JSON list of C-alpha atoms in Angstrom, two decimals:
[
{"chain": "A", "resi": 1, "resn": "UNK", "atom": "CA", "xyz": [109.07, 81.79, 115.84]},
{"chain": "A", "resi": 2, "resn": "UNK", "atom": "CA", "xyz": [107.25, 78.82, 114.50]},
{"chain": "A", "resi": 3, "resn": "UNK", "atom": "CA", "xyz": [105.42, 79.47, 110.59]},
{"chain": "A", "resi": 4, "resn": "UNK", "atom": "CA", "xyz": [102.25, 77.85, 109.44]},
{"chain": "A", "resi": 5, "resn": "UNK", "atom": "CA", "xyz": [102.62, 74.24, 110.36]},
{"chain": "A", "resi": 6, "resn": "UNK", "atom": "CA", "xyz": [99.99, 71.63, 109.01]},
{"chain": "A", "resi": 7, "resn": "UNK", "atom": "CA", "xyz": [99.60, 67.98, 109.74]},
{"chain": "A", "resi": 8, "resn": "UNK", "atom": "CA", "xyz": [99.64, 65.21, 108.42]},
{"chain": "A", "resi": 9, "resn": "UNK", "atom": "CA", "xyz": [102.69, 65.91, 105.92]},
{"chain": "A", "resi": 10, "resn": "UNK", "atom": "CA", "xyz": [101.13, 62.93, 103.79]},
{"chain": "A", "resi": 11, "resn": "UNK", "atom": "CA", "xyz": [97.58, 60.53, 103.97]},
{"chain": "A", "resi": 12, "resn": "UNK", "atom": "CA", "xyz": [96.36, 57.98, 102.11]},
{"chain": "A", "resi": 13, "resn": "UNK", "atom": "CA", "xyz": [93.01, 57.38, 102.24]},
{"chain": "A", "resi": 14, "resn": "UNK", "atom": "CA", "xyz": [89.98, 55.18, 100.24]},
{"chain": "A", "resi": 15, "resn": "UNK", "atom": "CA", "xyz": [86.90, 55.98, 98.43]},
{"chain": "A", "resi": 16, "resn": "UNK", "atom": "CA", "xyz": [84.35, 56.94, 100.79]},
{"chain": "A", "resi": 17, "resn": "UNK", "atom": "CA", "xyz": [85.83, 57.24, 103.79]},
{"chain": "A", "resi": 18, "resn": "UNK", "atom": "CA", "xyz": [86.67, 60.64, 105.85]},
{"chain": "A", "resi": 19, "resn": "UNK", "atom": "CA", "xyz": [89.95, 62.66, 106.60]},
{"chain": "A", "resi": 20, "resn": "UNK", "atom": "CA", "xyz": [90.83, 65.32, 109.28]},
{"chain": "A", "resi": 21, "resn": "UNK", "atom": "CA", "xyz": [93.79, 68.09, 107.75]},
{"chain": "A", "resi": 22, "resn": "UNK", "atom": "CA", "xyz": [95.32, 70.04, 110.79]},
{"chain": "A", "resi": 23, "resn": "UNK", "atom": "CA", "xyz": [96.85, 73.58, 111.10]},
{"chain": "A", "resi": 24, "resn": "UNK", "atom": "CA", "xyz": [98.19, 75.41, 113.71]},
{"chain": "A", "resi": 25, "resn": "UNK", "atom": "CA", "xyz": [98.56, 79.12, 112.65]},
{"chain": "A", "resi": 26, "resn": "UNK", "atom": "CA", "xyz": [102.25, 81.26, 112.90]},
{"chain": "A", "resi": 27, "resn": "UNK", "atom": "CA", "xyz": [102.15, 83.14, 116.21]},
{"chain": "A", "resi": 28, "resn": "UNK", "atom": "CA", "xyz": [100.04, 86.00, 116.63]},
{"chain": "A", "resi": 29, "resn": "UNK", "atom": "CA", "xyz": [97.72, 85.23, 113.57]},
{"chain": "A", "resi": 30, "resn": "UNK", "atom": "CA", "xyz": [93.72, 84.53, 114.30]},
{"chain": "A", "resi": 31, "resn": "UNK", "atom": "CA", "xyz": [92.59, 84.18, 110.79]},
{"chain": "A", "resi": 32, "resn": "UNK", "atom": "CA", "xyz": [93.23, 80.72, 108.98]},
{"chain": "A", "resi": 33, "resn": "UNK", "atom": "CA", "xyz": [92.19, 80.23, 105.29]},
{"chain": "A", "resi": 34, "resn": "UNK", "atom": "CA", "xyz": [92.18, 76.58, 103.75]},
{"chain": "A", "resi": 35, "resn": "UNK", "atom": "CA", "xyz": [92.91, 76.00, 99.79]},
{"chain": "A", "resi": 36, "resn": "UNK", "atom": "CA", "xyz": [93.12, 73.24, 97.67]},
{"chain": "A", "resi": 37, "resn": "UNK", "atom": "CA", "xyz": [95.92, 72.81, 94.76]},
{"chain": "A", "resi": 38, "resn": "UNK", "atom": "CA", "xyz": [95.55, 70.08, 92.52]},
{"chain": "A", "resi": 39, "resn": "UNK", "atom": "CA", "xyz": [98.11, 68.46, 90.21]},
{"chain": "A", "resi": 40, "resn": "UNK", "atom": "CA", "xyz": [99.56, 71.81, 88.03]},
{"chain": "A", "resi": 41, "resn": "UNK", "atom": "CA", "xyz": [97.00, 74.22, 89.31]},
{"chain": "A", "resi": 42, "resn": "UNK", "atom": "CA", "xyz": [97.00, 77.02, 91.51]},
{"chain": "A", "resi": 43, "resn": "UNK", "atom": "CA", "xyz": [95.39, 77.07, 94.73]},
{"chain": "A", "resi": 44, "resn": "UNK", "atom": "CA", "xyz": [91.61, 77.10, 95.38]},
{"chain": "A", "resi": 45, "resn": "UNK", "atom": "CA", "xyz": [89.99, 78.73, 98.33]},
{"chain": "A", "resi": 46, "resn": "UNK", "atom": "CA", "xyz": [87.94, 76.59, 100.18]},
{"chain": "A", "resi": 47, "resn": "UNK", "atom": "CA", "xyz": [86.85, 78.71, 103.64]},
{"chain": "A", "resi": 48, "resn": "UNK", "atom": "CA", "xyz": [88.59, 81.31, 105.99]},
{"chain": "A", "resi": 49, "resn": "UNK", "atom": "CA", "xyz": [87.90, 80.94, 109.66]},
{"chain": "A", "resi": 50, "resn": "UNK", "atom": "CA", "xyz": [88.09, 84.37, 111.88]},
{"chain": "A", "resi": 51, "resn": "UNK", "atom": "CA", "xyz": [87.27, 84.12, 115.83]},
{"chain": "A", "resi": 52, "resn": "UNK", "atom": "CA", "xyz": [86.01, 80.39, 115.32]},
{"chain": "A", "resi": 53, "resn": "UNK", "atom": "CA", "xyz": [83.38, 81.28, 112.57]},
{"chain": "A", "resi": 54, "resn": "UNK", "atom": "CA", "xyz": [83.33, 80.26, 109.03]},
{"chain": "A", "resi": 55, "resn": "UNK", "atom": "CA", "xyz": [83.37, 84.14, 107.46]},
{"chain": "A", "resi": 56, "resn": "UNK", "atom": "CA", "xyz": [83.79, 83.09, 103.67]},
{"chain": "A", "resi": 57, "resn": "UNK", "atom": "CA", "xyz": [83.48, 80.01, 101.41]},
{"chain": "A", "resi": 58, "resn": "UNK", "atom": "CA", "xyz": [84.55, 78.94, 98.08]},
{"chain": "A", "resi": 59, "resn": "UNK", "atom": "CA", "xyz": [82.93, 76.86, 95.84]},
{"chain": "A", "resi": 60, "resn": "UNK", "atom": "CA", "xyz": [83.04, 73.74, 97.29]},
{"chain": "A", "resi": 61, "resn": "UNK", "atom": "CA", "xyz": [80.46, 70.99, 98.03]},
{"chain": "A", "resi": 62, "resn": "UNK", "atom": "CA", "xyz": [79.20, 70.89, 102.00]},
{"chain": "A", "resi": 63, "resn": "UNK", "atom": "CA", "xyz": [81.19, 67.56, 102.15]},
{"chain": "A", "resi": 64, "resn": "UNK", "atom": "CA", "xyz": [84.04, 70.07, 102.84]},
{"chain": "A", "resi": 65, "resn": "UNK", "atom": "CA", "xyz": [83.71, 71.64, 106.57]},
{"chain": "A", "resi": 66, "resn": "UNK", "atom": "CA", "xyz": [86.10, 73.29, 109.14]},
{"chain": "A", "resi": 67, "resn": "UNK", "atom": "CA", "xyz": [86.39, 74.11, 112.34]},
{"chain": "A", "resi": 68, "resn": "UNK", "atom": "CA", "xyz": [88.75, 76.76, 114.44]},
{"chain": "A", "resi": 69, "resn": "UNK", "atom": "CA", "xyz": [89.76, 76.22, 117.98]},
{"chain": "A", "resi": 70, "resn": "UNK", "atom": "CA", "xyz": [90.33, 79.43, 120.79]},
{"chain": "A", "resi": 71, "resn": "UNK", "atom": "CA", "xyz": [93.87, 79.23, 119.93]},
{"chain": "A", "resi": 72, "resn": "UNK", "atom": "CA", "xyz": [93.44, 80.21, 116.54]},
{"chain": "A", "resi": 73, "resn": "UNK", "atom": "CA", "xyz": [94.35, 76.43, 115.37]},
{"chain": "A", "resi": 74, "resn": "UNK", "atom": "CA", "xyz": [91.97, 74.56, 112.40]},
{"chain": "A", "resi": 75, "resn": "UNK", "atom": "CA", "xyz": [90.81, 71.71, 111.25]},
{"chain": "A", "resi": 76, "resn": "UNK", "atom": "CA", "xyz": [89.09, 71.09, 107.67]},
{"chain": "A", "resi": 77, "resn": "UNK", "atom": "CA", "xyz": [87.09, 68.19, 107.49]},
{"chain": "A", "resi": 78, "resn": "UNK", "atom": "CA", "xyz": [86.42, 65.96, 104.49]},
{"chain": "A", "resi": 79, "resn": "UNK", "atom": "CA", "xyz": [83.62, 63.83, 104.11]},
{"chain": "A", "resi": 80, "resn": "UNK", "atom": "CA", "xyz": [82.78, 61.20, 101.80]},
{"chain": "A", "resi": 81, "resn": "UNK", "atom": "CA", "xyz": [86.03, 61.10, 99.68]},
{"chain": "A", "resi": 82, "resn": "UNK", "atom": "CA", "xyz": [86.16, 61.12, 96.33]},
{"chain": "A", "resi": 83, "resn": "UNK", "atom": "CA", "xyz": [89.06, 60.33, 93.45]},
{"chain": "A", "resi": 84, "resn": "UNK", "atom": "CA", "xyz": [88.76, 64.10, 92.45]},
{"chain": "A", "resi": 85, "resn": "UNK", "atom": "CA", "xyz": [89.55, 65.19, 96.00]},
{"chain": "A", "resi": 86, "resn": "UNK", "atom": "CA", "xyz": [93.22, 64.05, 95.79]},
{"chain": "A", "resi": 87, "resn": "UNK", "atom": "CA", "xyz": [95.39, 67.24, 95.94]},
{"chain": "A", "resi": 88, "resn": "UNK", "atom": "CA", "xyz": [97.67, 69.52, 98.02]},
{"chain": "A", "resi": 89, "resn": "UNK", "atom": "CA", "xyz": [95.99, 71.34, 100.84]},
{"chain": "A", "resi": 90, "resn": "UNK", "atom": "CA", "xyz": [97.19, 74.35, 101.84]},
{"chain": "A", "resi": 91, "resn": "UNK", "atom": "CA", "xyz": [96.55, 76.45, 105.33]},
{"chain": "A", "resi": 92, "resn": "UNK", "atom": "CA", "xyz": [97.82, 80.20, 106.00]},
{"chain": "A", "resi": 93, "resn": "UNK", "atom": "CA", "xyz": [97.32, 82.30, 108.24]},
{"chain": "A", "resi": 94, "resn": "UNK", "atom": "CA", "xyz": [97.26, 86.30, 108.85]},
{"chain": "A", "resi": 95, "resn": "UNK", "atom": "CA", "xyz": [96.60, 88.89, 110.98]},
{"chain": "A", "resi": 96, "resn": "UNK", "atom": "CA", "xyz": [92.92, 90.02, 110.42]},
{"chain": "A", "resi": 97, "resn": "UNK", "atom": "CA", "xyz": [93.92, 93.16, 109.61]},
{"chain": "A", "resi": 98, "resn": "UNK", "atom": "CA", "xyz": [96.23, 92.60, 106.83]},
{"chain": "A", "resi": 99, "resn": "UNK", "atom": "CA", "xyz": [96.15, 90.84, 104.11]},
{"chain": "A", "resi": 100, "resn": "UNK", "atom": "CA", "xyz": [99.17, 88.88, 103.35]},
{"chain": "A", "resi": 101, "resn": "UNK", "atom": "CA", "xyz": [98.78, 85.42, 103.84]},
{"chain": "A", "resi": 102, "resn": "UNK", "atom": "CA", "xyz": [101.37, 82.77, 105.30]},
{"chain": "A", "resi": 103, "resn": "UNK", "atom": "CA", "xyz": [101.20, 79.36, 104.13]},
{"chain": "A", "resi": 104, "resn": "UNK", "atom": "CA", "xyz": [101.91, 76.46, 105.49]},
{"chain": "A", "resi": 105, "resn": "UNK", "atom": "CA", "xyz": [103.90, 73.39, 103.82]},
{"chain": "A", "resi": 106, "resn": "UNK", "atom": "CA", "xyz": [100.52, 71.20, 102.71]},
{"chain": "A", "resi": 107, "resn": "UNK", "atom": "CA", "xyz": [99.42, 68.36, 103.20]},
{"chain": "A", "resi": 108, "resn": "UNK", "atom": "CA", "xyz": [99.50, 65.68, 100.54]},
{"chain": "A", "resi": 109, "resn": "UNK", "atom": "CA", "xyz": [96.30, 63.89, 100.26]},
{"chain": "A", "resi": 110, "resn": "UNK", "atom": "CA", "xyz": [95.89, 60.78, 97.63]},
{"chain": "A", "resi": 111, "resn": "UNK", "atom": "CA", "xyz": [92.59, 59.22, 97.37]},
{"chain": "A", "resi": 112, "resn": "UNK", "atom": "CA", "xyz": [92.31, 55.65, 95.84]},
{"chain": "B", "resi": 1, "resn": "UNK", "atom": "CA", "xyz": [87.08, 79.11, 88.60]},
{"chain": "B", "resi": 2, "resn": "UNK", "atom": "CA", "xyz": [90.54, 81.09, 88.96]},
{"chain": "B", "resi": 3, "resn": "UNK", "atom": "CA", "xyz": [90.74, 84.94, 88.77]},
{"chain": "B", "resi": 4, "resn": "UNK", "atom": "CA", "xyz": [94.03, 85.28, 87.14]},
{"chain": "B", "resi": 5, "resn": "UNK", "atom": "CA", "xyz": [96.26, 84.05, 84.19]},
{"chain": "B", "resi": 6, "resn": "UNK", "atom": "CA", "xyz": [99.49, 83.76, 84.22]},
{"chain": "B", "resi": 7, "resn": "UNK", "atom": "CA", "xyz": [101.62, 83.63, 80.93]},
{"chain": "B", "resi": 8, "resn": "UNK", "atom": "CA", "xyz": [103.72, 82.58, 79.80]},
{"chain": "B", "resi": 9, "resn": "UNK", "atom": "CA", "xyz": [102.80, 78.87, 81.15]},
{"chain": "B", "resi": 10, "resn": "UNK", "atom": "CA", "xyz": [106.47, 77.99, 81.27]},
{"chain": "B", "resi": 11, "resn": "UNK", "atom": "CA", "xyz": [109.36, 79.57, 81.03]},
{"chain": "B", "resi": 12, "resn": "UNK", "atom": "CA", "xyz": [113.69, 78.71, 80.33]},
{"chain": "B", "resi": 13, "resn": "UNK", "atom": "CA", "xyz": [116.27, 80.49, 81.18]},
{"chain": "B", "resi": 14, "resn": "UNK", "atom": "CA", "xyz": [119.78, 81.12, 81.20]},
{"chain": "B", "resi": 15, "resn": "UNK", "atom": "CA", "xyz": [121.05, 81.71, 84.82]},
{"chain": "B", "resi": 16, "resn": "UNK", "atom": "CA", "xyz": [122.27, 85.40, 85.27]},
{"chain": "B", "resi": 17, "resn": "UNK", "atom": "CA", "xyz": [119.30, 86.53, 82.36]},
{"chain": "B", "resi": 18, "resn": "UNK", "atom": "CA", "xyz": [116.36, 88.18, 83.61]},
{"chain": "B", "resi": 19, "resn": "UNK", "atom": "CA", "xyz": [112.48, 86.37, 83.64]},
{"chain": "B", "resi": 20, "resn": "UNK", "atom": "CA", "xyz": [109.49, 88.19, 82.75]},
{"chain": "B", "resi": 21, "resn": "UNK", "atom": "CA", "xyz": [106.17, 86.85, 83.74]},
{"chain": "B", "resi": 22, "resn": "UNK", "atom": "CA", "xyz": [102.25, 88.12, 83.35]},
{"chain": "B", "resi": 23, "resn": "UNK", "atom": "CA", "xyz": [99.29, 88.13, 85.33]},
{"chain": "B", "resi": 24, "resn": "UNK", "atom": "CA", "xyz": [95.50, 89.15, 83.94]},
{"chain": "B", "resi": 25, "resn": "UNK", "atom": "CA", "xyz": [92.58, 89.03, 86.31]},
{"chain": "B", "resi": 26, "resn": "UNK", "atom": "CA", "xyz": [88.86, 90.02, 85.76]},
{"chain": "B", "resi": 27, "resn": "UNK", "atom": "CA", "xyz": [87.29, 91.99, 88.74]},
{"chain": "B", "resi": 28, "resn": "UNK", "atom": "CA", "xyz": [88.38, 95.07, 90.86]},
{"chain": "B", "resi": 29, "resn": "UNK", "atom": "CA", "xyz": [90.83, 94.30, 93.37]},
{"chain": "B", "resi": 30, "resn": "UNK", "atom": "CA", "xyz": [92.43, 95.67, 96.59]},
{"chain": "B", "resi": 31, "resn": "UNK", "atom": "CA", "xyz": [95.66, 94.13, 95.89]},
{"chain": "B", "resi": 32, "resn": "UNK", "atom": "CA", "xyz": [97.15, 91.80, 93.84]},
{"chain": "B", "resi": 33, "resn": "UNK", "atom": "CA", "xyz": [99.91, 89.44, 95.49]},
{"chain": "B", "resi": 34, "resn": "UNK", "atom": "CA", "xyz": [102.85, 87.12, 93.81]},
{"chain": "B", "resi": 35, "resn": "UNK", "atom": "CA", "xyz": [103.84, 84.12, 95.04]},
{"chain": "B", "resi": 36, "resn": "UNK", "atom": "CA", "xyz": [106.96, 81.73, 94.87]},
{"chain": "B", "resi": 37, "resn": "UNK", "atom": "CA", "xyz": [105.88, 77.66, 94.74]},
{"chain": "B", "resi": 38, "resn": "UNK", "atom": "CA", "xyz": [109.41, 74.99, 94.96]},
{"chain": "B", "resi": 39, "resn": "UNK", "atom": "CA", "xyz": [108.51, 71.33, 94.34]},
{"chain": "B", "resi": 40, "resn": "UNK", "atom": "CA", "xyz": [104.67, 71.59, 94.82]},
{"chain": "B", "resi": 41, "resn": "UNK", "atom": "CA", "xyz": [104.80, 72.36, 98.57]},
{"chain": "B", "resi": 42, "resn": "UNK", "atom": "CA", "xyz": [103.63, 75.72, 100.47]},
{"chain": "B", "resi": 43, "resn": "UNK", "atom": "CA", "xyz": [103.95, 79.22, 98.97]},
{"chain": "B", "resi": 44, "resn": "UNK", "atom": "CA", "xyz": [106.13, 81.80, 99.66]},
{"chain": "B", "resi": 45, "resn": "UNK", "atom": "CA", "xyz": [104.83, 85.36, 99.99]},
{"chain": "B", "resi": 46, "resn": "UNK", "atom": "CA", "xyz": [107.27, 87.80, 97.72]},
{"chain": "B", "resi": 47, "resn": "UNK", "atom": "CA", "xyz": [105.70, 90.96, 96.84]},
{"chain": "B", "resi": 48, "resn": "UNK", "atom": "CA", "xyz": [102.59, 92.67, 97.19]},
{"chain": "B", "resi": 49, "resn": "UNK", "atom": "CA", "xyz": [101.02, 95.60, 95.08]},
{"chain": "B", "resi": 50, "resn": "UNK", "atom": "CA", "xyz": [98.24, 97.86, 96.24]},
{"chain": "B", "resi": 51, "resn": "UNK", "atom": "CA", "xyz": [95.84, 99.14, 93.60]},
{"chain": "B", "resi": 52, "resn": "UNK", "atom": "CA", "xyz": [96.66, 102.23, 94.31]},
{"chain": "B", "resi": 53, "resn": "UNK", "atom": "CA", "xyz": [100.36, 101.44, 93.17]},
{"chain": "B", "resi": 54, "resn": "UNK", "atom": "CA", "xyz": [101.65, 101.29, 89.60]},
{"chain": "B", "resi": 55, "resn": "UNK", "atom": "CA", "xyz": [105.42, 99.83, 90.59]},
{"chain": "B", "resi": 56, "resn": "UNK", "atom": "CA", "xyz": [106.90, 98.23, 93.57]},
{"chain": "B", "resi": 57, "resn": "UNK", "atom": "CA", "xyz": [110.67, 96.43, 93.92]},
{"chain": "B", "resi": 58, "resn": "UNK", "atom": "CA", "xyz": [112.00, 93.90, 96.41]},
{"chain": "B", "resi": 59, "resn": "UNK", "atom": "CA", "xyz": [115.54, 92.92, 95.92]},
{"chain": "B", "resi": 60, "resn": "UNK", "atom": "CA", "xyz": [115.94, 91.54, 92.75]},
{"chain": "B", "resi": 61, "resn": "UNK", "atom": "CA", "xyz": [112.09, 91.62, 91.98]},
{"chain": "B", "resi": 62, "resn": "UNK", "atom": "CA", "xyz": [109.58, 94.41, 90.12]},
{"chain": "B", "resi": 63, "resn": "UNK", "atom": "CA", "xyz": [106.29, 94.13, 90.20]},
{"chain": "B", "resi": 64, "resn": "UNK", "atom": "CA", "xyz": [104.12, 96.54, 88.34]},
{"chain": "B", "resi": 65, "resn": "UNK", "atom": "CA", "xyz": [100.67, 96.87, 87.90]},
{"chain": "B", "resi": 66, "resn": "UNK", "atom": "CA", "xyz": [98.29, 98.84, 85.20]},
{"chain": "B", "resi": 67, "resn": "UNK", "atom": "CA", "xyz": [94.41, 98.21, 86.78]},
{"chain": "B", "resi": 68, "resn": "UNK", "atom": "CA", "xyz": [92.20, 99.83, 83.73]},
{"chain": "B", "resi": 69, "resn": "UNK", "atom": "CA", "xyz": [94.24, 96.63, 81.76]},
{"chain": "B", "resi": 70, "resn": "UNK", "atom": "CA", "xyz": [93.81, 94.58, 85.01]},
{"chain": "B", "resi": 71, "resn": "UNK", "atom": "CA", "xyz": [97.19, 92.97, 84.55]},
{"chain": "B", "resi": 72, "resn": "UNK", "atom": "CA", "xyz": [100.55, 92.72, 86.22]},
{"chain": "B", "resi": 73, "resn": "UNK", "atom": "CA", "xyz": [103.61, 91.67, 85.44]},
{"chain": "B", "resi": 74, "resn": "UNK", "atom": "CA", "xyz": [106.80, 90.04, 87.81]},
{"chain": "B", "resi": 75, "resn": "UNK", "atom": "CA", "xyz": [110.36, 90.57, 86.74]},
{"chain": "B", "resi": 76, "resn": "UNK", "atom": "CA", "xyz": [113.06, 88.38, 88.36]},
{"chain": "B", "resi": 77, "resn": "UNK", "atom": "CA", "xyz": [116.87, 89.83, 87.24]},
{"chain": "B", "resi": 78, "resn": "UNK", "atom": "CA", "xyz": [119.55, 88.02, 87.21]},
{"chain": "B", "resi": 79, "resn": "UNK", "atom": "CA", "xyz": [118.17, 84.70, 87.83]},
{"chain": "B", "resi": 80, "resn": "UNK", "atom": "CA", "xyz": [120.21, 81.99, 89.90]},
{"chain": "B", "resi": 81, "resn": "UNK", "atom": "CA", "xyz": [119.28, 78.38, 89.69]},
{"chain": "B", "resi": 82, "resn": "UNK", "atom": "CA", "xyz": [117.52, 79.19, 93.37]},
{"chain": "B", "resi": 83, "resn": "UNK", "atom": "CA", "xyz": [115.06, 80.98, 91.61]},
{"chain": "B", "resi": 84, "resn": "UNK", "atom": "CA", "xyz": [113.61, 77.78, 89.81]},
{"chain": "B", "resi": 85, "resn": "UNK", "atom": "CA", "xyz": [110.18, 77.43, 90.81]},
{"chain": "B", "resi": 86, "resn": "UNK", "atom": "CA", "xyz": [106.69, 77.96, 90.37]},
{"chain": "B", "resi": 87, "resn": "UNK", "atom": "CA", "xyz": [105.01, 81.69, 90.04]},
{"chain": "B", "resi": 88, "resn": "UNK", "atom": "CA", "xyz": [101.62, 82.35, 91.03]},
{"chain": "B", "resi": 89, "resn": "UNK", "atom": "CA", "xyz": [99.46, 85.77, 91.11]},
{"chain": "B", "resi": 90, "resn": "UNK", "atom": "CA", "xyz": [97.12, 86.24, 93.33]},
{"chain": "B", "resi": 91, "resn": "UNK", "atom": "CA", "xyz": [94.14, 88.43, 93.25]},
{"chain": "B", "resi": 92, "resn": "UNK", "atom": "CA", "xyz": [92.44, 90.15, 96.58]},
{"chain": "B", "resi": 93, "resn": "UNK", "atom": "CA", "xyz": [89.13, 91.85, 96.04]},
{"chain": "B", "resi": 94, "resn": "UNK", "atom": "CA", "xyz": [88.37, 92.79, 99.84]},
{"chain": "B", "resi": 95, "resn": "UNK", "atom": "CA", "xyz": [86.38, 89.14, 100.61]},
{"chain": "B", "resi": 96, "resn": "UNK", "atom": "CA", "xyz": [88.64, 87.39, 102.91]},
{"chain": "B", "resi": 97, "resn": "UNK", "atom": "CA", "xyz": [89.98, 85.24, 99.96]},
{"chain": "B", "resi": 98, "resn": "UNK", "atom": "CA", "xyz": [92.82, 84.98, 97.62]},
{"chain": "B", "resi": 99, "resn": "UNK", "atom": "CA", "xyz": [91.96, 84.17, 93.91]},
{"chain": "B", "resi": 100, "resn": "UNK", "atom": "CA", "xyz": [95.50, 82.47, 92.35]},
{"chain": "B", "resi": 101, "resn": "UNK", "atom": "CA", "xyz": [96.21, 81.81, 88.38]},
{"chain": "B", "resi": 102, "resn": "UNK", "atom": "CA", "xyz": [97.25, 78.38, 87.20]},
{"chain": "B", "resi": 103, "resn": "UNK", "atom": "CA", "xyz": [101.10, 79.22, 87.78]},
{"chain": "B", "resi": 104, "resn": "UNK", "atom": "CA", "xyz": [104.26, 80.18, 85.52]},
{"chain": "B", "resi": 105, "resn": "UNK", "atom": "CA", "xyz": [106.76, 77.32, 85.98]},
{"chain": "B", "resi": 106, "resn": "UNK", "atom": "CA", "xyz": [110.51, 78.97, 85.49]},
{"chain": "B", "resi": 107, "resn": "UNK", "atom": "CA", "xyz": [113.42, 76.87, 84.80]},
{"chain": "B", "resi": 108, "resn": "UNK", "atom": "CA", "xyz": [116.92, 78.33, 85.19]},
{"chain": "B", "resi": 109, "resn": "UNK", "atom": "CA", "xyz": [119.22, 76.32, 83.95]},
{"chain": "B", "resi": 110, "resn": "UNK", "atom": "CA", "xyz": [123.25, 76.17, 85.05]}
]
């Protein structure tokens, strides 16, 4: 049984310009949450997505948007890049009724 | 802004002795959860700790948990080099999100 797997593992991307994180959740999980770690801090949560609906956000500009697919899989969007968005981005997933929350390994995004 | 503190920030031990780490949050909560992070990639779920529940064990790890101090504290015994890692609480308040410290960074050395 597959965990939390995310995509890219690493990106590189300019100033300005737009990135796409995937997720696909572990198996038999509909609820994805997406955080954000930067450099020695502990994770931030940006939104949870629960039957393809955004059903709680964190603190974080609109710039930041997601999306979730019938098969439970997500996206989170990221508009506009700036220096400050460089950081580890985290999915997990969980049943909707529980909640413990499986991560998945991040993906490593550096902005220049 | 994060709901809990860890402390101590960093931590050194001996393998074999045990680590003691603390958590402090702010608001209510449902549960609170700890967290294992190796080489800043994804967490690993270890224990979690209803409010409801003072103590809880896993294997080599306690948990316990005094809500009118909101605070919680993680013991690891007999660490093993395995163990070195980053330690995170996290705090669930019943809103579909998980509120995490800044981390307790344990170093057990051979």
């Amino acid at each position: 049984d597959a965990g939390v797997t995310q995509s890219p593992t690493h990106l590189i991307k300019t100033r300005g310009q737009q990135v796409t994180l995937r997720c696909s959740p572990k198996s038999g999980h509909d609820t994805v949450s997406w955080y954000q770690q930067a450099l020695g801090q502990g994770p931030q949560f940006i939104f949870q997505y629960y039957e393809e609906e955004e059903r709680q956000r964190g603190n974080f500009p609109d710039r930041f948007s997601g999306h979730q697919f019938p098969n439970y899989s997500s996206e989170l969007n990221v508009n506009a890049l700036l220096l400050g968005d460089s950081a580890l981005y985290l999915c997990a997933s969980s049943p909707s009724s529980f909640h413990e929350q499986y991560f998945g390994p991040g993906t490593r995004l550096t902005v220049t | 802004s994060q709901q809990g503190e860890e402390d101590p920030q960093a931590l050194s031990i001996q393998e074999g002795e045990n680590a003691t780490m603390n958590c402090s949050y702010k608001t209510s909560i449902n549960n609170l959860q700890w967290y294992r992070q190796n080489s800043g990639r994804g967490l690993v779920h270890l224990i979690l700790i209803r409010s409801n529940e003072r103590e809880k064990h896993s294997g080599r790890l306690r948990v316990t948990l005094d809500t009118s101090k909101k605070s919680s504290s993680l013991l690891i015994t007999a660490s093993r080099a395995a163990d070195t890692a980053s330690y995170f609480c996290a705090t669930d308040a019943n809103d579909y999100k998980l509120s995490f410290g800044a981390g307790t960074t344990v170093t057990v050395r051979a």
